[in-house]
PDB file of C-alpha atoms in Angstrom:
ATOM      1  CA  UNK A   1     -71.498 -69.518 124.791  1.00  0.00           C
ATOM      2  CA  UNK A   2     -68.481 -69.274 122.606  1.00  0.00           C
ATOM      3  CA  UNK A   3     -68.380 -69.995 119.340  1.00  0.00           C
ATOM      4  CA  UNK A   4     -66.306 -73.065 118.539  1.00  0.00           C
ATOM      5  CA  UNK A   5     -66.940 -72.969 114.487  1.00  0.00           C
ATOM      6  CA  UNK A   6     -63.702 -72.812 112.459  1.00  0.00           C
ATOM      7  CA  UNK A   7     -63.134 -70.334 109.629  1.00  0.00           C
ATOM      8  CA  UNK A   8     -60.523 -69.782 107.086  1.00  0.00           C
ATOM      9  CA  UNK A   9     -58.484 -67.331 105.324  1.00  0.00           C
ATOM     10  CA  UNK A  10     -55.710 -66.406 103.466  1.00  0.00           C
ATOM     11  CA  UNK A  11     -53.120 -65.288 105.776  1.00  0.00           C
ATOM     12  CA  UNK A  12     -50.942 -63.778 103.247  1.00  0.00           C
ATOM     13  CA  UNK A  13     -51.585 -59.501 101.464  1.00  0.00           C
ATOM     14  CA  UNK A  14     -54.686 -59.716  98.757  1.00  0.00           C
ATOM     15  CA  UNK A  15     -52.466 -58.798  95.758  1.00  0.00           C
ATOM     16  CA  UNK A  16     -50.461 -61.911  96.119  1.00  0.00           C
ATOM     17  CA  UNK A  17     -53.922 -64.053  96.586  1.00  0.00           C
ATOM     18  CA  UNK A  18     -54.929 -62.338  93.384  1.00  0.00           C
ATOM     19  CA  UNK A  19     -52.063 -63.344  91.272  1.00  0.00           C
ATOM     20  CA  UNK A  20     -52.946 -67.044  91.549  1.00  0.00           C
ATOM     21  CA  UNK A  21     -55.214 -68.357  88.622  1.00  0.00           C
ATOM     22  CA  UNK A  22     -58.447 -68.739  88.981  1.00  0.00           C
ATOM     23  CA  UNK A  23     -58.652 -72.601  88.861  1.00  0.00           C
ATOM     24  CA  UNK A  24     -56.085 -72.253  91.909  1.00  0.00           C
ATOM     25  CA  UNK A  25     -58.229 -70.007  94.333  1.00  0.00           C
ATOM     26  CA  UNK A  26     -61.411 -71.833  93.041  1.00  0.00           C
ATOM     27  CA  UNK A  27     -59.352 -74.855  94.215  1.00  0.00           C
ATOM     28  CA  UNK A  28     -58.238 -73.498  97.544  1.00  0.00           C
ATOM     29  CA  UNK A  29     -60.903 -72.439  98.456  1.00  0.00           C
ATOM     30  CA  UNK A  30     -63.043 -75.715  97.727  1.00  0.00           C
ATOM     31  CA  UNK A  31     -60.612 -77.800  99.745  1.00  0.00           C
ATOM     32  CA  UNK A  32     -60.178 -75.085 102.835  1.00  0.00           C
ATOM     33  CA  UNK A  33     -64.131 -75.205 103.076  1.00  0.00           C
ATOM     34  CA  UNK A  34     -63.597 -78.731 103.246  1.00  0.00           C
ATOM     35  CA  UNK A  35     -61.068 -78.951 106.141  1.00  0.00           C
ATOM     36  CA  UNK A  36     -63.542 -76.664 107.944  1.00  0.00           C
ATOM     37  CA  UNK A  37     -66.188 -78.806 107.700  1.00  0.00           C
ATOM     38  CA  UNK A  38     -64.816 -81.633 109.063  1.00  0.00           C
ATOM     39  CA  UNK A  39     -63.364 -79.200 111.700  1.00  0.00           C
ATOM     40  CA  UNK A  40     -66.912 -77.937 112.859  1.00  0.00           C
ATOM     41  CA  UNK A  41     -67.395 -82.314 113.047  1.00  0.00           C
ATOM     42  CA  UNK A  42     -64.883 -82.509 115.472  1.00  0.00           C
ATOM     43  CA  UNK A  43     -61.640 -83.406 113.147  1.00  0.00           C
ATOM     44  CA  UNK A  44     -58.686 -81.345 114.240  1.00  0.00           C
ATOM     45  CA  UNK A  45     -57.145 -80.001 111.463  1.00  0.00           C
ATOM     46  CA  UNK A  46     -54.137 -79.993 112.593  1.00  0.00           C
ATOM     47  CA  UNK A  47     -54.065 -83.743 111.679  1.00  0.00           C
ATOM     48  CA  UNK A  48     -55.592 -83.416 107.873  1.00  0.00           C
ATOM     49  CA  UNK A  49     -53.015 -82.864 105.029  1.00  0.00           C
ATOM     50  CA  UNK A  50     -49.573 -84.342 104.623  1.00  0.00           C
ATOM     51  CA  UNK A  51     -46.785 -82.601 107.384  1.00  0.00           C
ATOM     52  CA  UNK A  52     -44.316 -80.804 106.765  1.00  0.00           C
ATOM     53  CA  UNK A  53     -41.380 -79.916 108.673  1.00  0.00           C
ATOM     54  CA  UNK A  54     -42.485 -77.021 110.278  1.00  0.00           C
ATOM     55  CA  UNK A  55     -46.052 -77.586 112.216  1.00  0.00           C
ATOM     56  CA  UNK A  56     -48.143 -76.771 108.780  1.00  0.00           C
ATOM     57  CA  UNK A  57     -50.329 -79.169 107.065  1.00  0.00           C
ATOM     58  CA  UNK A  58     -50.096 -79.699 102.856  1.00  0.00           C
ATOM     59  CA  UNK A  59     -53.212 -80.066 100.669  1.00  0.00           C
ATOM     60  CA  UNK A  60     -52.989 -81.489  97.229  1.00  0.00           C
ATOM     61  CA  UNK A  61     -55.252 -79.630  94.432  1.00  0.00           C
ATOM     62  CA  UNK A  62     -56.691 -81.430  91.779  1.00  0.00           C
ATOM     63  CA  UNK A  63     -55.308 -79.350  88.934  1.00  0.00           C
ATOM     64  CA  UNK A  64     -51.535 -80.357  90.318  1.00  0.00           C
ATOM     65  CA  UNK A  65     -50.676 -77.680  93.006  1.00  0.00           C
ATOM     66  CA  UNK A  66     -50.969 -77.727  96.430  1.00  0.00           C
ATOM     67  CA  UNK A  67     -51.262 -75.682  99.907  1.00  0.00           C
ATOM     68  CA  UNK A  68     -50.012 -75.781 103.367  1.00  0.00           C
ATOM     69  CA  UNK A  69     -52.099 -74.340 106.043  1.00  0.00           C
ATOM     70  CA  UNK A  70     -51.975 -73.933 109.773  1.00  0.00           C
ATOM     71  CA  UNK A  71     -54.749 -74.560 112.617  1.00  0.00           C
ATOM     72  CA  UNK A  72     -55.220 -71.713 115.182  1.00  0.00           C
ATOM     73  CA  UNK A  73     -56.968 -73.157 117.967  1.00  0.00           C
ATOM     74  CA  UNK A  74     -56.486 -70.207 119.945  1.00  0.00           C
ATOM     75  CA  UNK A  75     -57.996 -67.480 117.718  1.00  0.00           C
ATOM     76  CA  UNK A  76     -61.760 -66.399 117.959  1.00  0.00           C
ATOM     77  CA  UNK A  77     -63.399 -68.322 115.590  1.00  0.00           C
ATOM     78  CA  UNK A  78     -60.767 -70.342 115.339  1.00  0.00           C
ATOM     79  CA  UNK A  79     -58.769 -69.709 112.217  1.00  0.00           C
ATOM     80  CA  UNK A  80     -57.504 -72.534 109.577  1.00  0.00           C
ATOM     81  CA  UNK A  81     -54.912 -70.315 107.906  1.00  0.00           C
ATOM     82  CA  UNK A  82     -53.377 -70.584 104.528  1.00  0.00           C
ATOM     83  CA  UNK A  83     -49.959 -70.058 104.977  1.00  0.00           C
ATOM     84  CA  UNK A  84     -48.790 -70.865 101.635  1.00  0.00           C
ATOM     85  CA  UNK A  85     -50.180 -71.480  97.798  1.00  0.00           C
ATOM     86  CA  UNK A  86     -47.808 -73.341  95.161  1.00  0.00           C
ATOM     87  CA  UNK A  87     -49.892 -73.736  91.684  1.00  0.00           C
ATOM     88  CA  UNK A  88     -48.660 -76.308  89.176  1.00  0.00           C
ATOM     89  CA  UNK A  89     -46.138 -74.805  86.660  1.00  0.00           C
ATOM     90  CA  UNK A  90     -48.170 -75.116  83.751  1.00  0.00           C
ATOM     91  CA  UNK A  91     -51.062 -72.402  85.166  1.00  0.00           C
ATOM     92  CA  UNK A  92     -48.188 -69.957  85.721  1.00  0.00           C
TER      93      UNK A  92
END
C-alpha cells in the first residue's frame, strides 16, 4: 500500500528559513499543518489559498504576511511545498 498522506516543507536553504521571525515560522508552520490536514481529508491543495499567476497557492498569516506554496502530487509522500515566505514589514 502506498502512502497517500501529505507532508510539508520548506523548499527553500535553512539559513533563509531561519532569518524569518519567530511569529512568522510559528505562523507558517500552523497554517501548512493546516493545508495538510485537510489534504489527508481529501481537499486538494492545489485549490486552498488565493492563486497566483504562476500555479502556486497564497496563504494569509495572521500577524500580516503571507506564503505561497505548491502541491506535489507526484512526490512520495506527497509534498505541500513552501515556495515562498513574505513577513509583514513591521517584523523585519
Amino acid at each position: 500500500m502506498i502512502d497517500e498522506h501529505w507532508t510539508w516543507e520548506y523548499l527553500f536553504q535553512a539559513e533563509d528559513e531561519a532569518s524569518y521571525p519567530k511569529m512568522v515560522r510559528d505562523e507558517v508552520k500552523a497554517v501548512a499543518d493546516q493545508i495538510v490536514e485537510l489534504a489527508d481529508l481529501g481537499i486538494d491543495p492545489a485549490e486552498l489559498g488565493e492563486p497566483t499567476p504562476g500555479t502556486a497557492r497564497r496563504h494569509m498569516l495572521p500577524c500580516g504576511g503571507w506564503f505561497e506554496t505548491q502541491a506535489l502530487h507526484r512526490h512520495r509522500p506527497r509534498l505541500l511545498a513552501v515556495v515562498l515566505v513574505v513577513p509583514p514589514p513591521h517584523l523585519l
